Short mmCIF file of C-alpha atoms and ligand atoms in Angstrom, two decimals:
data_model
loop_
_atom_site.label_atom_id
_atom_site.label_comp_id
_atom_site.label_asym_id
_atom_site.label_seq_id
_atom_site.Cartn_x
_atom_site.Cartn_y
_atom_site.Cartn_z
CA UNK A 1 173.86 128.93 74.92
CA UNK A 2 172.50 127.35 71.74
CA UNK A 3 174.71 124.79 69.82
CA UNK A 4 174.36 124.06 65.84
CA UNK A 5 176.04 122.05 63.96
CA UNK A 6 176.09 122.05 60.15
CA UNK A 7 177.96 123.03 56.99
CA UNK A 8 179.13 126.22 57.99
CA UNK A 9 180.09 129.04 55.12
CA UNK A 10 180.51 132.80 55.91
CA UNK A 11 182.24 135.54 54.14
CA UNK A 12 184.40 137.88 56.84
CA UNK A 13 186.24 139.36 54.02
CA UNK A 14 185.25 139.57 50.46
CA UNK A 15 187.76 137.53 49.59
CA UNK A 16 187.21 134.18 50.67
CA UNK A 17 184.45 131.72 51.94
CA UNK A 18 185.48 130.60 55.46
CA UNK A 19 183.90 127.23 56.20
CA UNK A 20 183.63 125.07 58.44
CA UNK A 21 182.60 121.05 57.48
CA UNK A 22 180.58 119.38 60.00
CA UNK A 23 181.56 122.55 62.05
CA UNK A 24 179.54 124.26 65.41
CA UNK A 25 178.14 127.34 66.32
CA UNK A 26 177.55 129.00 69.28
CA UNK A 27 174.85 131.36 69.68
CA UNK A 28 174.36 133.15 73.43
CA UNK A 29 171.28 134.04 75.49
CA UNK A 30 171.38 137.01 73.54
CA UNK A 31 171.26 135.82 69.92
CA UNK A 32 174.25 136.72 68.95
CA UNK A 33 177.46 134.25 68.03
CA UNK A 34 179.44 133.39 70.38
CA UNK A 35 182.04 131.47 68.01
CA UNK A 36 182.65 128.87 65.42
CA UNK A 37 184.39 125.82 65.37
CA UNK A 38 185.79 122.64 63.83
CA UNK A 39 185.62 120.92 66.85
CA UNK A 40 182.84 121.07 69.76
CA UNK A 41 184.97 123.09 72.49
CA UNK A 42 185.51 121.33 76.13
CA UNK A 43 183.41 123.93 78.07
CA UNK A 44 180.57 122.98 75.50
CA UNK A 45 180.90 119.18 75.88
CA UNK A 46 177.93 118.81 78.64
CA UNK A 47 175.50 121.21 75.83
CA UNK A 48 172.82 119.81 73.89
CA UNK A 49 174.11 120.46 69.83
CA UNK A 50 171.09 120.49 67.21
CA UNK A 51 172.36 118.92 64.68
CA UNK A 52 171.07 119.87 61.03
CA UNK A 53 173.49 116.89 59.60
CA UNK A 54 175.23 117.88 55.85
CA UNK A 55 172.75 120.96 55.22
CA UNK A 56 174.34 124.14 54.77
CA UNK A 57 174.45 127.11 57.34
CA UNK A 58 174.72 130.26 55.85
CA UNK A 59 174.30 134.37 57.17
CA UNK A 60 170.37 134.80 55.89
CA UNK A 61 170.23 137.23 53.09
CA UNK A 62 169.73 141.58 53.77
CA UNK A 63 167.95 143.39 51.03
CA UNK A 64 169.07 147.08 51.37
CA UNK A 65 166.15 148.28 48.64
CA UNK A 66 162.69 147.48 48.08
CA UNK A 67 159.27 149.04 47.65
CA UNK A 68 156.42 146.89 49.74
CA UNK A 69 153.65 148.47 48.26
CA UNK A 70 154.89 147.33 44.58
CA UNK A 71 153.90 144.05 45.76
CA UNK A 72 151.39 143.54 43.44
CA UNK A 73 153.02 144.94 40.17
CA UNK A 74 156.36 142.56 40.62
CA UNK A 75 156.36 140.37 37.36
CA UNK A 76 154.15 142.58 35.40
CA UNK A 77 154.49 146.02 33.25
CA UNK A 78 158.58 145.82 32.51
CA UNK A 79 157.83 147.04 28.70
CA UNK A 80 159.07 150.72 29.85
CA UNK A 81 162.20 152.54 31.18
CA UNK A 82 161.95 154.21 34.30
CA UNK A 83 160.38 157.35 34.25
CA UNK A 84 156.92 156.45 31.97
CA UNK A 85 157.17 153.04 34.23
CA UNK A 86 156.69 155.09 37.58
CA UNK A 87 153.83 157.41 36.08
CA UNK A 88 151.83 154.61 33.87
CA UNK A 89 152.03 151.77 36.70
CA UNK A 90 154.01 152.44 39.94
CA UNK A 91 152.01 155.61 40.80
CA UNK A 92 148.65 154.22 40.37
CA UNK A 93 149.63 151.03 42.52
CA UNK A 94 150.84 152.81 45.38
CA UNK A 95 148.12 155.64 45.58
CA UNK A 96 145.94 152.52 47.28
CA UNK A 97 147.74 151.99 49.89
CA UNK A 98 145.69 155.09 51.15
CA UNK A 99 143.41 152.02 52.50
CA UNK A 100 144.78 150.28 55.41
CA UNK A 101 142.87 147.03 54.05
CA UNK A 102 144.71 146.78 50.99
CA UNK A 103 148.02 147.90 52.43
CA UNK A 104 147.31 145.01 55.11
CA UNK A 105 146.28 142.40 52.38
CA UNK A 106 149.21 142.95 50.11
CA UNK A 107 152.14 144.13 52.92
CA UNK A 108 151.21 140.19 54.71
CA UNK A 109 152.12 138.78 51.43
CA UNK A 110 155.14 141.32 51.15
CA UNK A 111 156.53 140.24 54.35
CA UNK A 112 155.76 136.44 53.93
CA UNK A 113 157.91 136.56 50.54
CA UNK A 114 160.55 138.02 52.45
CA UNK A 115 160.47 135.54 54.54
CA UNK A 116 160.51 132.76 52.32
CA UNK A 117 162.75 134.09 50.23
CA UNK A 118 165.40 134.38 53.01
CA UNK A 119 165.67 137.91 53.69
CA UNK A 120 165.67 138.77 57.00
CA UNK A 121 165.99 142.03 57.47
CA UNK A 122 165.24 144.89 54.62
CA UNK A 123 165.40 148.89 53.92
CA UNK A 124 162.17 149.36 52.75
CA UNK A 125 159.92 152.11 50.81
CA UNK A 126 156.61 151.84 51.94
CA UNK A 127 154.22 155.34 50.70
CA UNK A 128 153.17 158.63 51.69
CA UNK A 129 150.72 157.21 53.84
CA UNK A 130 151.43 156.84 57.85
CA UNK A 131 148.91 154.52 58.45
CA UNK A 132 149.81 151.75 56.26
CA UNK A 133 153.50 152.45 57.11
CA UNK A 134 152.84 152.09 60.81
CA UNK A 135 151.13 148.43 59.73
CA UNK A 136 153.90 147.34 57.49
CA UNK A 137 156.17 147.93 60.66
CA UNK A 138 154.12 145.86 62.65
CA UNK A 139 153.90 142.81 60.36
CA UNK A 140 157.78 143.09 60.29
CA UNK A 141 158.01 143.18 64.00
CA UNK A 142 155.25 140.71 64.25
CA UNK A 143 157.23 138.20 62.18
CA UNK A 144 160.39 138.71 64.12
CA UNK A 145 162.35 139.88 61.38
CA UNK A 146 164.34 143.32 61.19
CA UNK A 147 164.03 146.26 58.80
CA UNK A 148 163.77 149.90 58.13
CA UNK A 149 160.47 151.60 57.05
CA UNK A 150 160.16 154.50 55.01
CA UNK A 151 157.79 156.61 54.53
CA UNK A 152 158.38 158.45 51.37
CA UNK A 153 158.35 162.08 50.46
CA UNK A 154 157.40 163.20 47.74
CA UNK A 155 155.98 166.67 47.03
CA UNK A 156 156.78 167.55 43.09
CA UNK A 157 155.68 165.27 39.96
CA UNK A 158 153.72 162.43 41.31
CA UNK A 159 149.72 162.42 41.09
CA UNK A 160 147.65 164.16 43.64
CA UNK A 161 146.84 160.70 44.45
CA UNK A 162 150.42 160.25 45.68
CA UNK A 163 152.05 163.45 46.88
CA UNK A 164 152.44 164.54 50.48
CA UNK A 165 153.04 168.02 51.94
CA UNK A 166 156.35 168.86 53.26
CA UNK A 167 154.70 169.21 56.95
CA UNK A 168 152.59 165.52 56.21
CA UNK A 169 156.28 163.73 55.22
CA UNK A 170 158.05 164.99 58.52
CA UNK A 171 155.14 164.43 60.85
CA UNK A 172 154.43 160.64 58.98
CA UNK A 173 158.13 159.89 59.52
CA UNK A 174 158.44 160.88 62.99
CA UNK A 175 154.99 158.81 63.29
CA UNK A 176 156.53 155.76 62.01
CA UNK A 177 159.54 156.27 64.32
CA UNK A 178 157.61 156.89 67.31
CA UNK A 179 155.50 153.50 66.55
CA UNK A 180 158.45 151.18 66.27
CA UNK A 181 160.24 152.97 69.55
CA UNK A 182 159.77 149.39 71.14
CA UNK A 183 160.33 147.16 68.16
CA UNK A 184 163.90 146.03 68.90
CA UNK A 185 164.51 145.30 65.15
CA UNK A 186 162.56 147.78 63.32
CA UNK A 187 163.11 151.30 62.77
CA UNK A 188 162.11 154.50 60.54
CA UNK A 189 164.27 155.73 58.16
CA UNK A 190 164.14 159.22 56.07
CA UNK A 191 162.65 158.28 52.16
CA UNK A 192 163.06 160.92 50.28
CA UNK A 193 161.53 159.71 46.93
CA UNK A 194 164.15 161.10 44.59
CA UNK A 195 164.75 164.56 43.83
CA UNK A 196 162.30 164.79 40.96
CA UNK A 197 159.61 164.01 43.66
CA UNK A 198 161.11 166.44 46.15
CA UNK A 199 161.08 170.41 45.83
CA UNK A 200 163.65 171.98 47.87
CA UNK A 201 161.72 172.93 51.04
CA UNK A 202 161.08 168.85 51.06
CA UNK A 203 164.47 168.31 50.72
CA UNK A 204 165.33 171.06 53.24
CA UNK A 205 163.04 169.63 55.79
CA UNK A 206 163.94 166.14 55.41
CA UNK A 207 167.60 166.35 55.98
CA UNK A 208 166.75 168.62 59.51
CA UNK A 209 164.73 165.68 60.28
CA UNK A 210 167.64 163.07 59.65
CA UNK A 211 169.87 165.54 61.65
CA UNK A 212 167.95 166.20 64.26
CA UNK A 213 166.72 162.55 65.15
CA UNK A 214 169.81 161.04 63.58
CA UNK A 215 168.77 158.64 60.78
CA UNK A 216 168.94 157.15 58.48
CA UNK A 217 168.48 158.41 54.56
CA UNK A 218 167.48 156.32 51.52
CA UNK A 219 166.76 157.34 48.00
CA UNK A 220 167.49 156.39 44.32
CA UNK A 221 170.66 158.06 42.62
CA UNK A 222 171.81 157.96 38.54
CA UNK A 223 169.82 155.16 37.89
CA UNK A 224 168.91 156.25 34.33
CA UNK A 225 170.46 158.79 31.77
CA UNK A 226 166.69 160.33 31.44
CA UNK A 227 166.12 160.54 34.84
CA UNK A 228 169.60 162.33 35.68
CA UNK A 229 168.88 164.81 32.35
CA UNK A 230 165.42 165.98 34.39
CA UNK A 231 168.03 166.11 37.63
CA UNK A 232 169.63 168.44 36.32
CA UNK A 233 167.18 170.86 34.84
CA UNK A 234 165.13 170.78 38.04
CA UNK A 235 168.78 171.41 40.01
CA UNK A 236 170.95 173.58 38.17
CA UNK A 237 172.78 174.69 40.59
CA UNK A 238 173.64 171.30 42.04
CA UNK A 239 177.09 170.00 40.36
CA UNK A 240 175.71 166.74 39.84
CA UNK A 241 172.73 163.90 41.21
CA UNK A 242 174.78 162.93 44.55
CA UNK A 243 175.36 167.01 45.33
CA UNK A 244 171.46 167.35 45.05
CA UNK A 245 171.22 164.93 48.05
CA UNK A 246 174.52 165.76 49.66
CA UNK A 247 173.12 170.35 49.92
CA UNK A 248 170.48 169.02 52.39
CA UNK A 249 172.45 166.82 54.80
CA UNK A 250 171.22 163.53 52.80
CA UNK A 251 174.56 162.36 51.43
CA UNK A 252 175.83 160.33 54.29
CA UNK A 253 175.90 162.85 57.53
CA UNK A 254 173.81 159.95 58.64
CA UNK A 255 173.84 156.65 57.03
CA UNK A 256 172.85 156.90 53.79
CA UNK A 257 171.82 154.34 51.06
CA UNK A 258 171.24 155.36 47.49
CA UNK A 259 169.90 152.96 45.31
CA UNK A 260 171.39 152.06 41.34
CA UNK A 261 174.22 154.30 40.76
CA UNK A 262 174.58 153.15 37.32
CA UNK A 263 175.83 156.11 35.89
CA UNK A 264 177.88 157.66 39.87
CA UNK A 265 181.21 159.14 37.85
CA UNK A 266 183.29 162.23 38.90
CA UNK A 267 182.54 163.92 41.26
CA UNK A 268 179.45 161.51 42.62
CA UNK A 269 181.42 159.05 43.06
CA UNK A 270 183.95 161.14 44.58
CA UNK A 271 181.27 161.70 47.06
CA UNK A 272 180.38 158.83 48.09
CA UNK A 273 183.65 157.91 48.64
CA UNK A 274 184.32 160.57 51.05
CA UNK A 275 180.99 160.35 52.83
CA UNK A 276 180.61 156.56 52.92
CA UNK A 277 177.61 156.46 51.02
CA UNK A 278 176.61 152.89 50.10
CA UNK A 279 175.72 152.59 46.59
CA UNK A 280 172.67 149.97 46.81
CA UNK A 281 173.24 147.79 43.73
CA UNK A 282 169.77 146.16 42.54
CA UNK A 283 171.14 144.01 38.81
CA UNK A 284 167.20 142.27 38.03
CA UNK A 285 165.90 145.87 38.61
CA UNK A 286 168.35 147.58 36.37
CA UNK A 287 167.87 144.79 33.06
CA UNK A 288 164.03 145.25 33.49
CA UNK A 289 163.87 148.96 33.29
CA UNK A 290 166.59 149.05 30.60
CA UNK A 291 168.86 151.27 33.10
CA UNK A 292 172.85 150.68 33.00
CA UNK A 293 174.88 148.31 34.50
CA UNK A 294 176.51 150.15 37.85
CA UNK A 295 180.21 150.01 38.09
CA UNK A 296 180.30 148.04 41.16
CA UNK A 297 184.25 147.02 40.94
CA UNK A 298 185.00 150.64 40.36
CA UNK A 299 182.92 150.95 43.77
CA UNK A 300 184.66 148.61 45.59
CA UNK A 301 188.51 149.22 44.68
CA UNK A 302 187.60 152.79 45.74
CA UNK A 303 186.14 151.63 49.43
CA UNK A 304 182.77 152.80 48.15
CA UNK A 305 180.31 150.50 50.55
CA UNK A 306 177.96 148.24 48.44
CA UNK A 307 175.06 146.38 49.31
CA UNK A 308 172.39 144.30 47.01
CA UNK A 309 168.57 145.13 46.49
CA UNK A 310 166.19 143.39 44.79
CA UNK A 311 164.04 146.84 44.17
CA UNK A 312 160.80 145.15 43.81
CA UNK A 313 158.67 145.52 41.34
CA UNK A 314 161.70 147.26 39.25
CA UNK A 315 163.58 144.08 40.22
CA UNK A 316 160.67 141.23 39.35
CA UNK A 317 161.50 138.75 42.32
CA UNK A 318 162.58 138.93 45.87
CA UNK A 319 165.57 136.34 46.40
CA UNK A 320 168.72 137.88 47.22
CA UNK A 321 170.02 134.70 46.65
CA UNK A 322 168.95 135.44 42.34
CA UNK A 323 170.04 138.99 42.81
CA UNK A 324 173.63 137.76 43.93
CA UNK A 325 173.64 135.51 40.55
CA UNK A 326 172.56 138.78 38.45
CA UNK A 327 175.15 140.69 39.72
CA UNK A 328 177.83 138.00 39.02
CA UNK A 329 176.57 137.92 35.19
CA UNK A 330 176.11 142.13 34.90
CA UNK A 331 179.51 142.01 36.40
CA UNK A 332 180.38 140.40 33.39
CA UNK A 333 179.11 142.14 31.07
CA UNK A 334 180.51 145.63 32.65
CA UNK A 335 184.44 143.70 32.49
CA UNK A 336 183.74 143.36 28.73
CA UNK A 337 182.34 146.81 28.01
CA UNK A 338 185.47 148.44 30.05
CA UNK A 339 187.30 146.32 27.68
CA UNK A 340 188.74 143.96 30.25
CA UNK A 341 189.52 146.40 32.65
CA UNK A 342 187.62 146.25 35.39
CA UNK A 343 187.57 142.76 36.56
CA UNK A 344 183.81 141.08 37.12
CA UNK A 345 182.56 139.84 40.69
CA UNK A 346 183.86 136.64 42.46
CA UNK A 347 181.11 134.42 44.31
CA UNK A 348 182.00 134.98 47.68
CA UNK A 349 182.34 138.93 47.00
CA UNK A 350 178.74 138.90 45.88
CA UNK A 351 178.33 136.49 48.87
CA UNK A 352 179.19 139.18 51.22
CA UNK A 353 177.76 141.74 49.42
CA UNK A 354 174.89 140.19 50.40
CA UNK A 355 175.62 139.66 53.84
CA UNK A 356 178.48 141.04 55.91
CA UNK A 357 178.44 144.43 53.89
CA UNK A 358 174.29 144.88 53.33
CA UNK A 359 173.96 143.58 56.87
CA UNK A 360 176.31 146.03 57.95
CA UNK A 361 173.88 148.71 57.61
CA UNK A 362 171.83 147.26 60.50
CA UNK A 363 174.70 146.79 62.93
CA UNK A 364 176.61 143.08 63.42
CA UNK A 365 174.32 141.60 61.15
CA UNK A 366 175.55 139.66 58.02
CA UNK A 367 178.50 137.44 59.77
CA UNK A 368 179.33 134.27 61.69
CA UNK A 369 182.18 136.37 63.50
CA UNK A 370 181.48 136.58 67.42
CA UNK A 371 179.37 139.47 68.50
CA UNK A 372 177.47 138.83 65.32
CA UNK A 373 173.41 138.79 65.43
CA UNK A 374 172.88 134.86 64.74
CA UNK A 375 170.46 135.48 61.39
CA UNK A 376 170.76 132.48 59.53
CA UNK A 377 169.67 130.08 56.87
CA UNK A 378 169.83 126.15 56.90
CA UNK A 379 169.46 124.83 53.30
CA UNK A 380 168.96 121.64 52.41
CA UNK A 381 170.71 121.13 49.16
CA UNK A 382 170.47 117.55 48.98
CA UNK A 383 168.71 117.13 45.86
CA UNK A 384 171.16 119.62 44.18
CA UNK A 385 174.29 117.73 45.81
CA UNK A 386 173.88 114.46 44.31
CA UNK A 387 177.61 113.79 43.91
CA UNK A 388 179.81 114.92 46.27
CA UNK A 389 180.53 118.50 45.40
CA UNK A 390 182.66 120.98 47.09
CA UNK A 391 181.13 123.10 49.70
CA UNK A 392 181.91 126.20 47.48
CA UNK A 393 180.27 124.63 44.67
CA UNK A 394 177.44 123.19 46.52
CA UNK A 395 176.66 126.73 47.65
CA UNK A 396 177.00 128.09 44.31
CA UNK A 397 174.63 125.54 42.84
CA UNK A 398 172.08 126.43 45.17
CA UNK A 399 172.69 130.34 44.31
CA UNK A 400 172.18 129.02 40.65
CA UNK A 401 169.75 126.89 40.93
CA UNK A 402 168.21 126.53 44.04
CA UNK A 403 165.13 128.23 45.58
CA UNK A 404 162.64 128.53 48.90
CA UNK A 405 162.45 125.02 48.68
CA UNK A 406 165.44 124.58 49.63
CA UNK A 407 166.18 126.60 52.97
CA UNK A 408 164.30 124.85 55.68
CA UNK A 409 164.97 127.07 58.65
CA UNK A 410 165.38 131.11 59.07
CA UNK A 411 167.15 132.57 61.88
CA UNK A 412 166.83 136.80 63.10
CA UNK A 413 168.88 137.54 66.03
CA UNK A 414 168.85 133.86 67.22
CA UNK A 415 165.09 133.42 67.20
CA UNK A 416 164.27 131.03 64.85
CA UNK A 417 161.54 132.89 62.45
CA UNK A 418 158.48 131.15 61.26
CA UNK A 419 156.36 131.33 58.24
CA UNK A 420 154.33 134.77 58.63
CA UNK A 421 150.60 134.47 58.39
CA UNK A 422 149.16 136.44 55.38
N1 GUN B 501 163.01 156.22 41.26
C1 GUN B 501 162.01 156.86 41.91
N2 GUN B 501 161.06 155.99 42.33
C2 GUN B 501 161.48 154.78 41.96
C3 GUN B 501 160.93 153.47 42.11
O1 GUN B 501 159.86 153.26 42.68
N3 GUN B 501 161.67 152.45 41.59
C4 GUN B 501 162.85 152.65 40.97
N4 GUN B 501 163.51 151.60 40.49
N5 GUN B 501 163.37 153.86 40.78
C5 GUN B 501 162.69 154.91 41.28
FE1 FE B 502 163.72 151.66 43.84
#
């Protein structure tokens, strides 16, 4: 048993922070939390506590939606919308990871920004290529962090450069999924690009494979009103985006993330509801590429699961901790345009958004509640905290204004996880 004791703040329910001042936690032989308390407990009286004095302990941060092998495009080329953004600079960028030496150059860096960033475990996109997939798994592993790697299919649209064959995206997948069999936080999960990328038989194929080996799906859904238009001349016969996922088993049979949702309405959203399909809300990514701002109240008063991304490079940096304050201010914005209707985001519902609920996707990840994988942040706000505030408020100082300078230890699963070598 492993004893810490700190400022502890957690969000169980969206609600409300629960915290604990000078509290302890308990974290068992096998990572996970064994309990939290104001007081050290009798039967842990004889323990040594590690004592991280008036920092902050926090759940570490999930990011439920980024592309790794963007790496090297995030805060450049934002001066287009979506669709003329993938084809003049995203494309390009990813056909290299066709070299494992690049991939392994810039995926280091990807997975050391994670890192320092606070994220400890991630869905990610890596490319159509099962090589430099297989290695962006491994640096995960390696690092002791947690995460989902897809490799991405994507048959229709792209460059030859950067398309796949429907046979090439089901054997790469089950190739990444065979690689991590051992990795006991790192798994494969079914990419399909989005449906512009994907003709039918990919689509088809994809959602056997998600059947069959029972996993996970993630994808990008109404993120922009150009991008839906194309939807639905290259579907016509699907009723809308979400039905174009949903008519091949990739609209939460398995767990299923879709990314944006700006525009889900109707009958999407109706979907999702019903199939539990978490709508992956990425704020920074949406203001750079000009795309909406995604109804995420609407979401939740409907029981629609919602998690945060930071969509690298869409979204232009990795924090989770900046994407929380983005989606406090969109929020904002979205209760003005529904003219006051529906009510913006509270911190500690972003908070869990962040945690508890994107954590969710990975199992009892994302909470201080017992049974709970101990992945964890201490911060070290002291510098920001230089008159007595609140805990609330010193938290949501640091979410303002704080950054990787400020968290001085990172926690996955109980292990504490250090710096990644790039
Ligand atoms: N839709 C299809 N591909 C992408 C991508 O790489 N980024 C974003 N934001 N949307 C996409
Ligand atoms: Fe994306």
């Amino acid at each position: 048993m492993k004893l810490y004791r700190a400022n502890i703040l957690f969000t169980p329910s969206p609600e409300a922070f629960q915290i604990f001042e000078h509290g302890y936690i308990a974290v068992n032989e096998n990572g996970l939390v064994e309990g939290v308390y104001e007081q050290l407990p009798e039967q842990f009286k004889s323990a040594e506590v590690i004592d991280f004095g008036d920092k902050l302990l926090v759940p570490a941060m999930n990011d439920l939606h980024v592309h790794a092998p963007q790496y090297r495009n995030h805060g450049i080329a934002m001066d287009m919308e979506l669709l003329p953004w993938l084809n003049t600079y995203t494309f390009p960028e990813e056909s290299k990871y066709k070299d494992p030496a690049y991939a392994r150059r810039m995926y280091s860096r990807f997975v050391r920004d994670l890192w320092t960033v606070g994220t400890m475990r991630a869905s990610i996109f890596a490319t159509i290529h099962p090589e430099a997939s297989c290695l962006l798994a491994d640096l995960l592993n390696e690092a002791g962090m947690g995460g989902l790697v897809g490799l991405v299919g994507m048959d229709r649209n792209g460059p030859d450069t950067l398309s796949n064959t429907v046979e090439e995206a089901v054997e790469g997948t089950k190739r990444v999924l065979e690689h991590t069999k051992n990795m006991p936080r790192v798994s494969a999960i079914v990419t399909p690009r989005f449906v512009p990328s994907c003709t039918p038989e990919m689509m088809t194929a994809l959602g056997q494979l998600a059947l069959d080996k029972q996993l996970p799906v993630q994808s990008h859904l109404s993120e922009n009103p150009s991008e839906i238009a194309w939807v639905a001349e290259l579907e016509p016969e699907s009723t809308c985006y979400g039905d174009a996922y949903q008519r091949y088993h990739m609209f939460g049979e398995t767990p299923t993330l879709m990314a944006h949702c700006c525009y889900t309405d109707g009958e999407e959203f109706e979907l999702m509801r019903k199939n539990h399909v978490f709508a992956v809300h990425c704020p920074t990514s949406n203001c750079n590429l000009g795309s909406g701002i995604a109804p995420i109240r609407r979401f939740l008063n409907a029981g629609i699961p919602v998690a945060l991304g930071s969509d690298i490079s869409g979204g232009s940096g990795f924090s989770i901790f900046k994407v929380m304050q983005y989606a406090l201010q969109m929020s904002k914005l979205q209760w003005r345009n529904s003219g006051q209707k529906e009510n913006f985001l509270s911190l500690s519902e972003v908070f869990w958004l962040a945690t508890k609920s994107g954590g969710s996707f990975f199992g009892k990840v994302g909470s201080f509640e017992p049974g709970y994988a101990f992945d964890a942040l201490v911060i070290d706000d002291s510098d920001l905290n230089f008159d007595n505030y609140s805990l609330p408020h010193r938290l949501e100082r640091y979410i303002y204004l704080g950054d990787d300078r400020q968290i001085v230890k990172r926690f996955c699963a109980g292990f504490e996880i250090a710096e990644p070598k790039i």
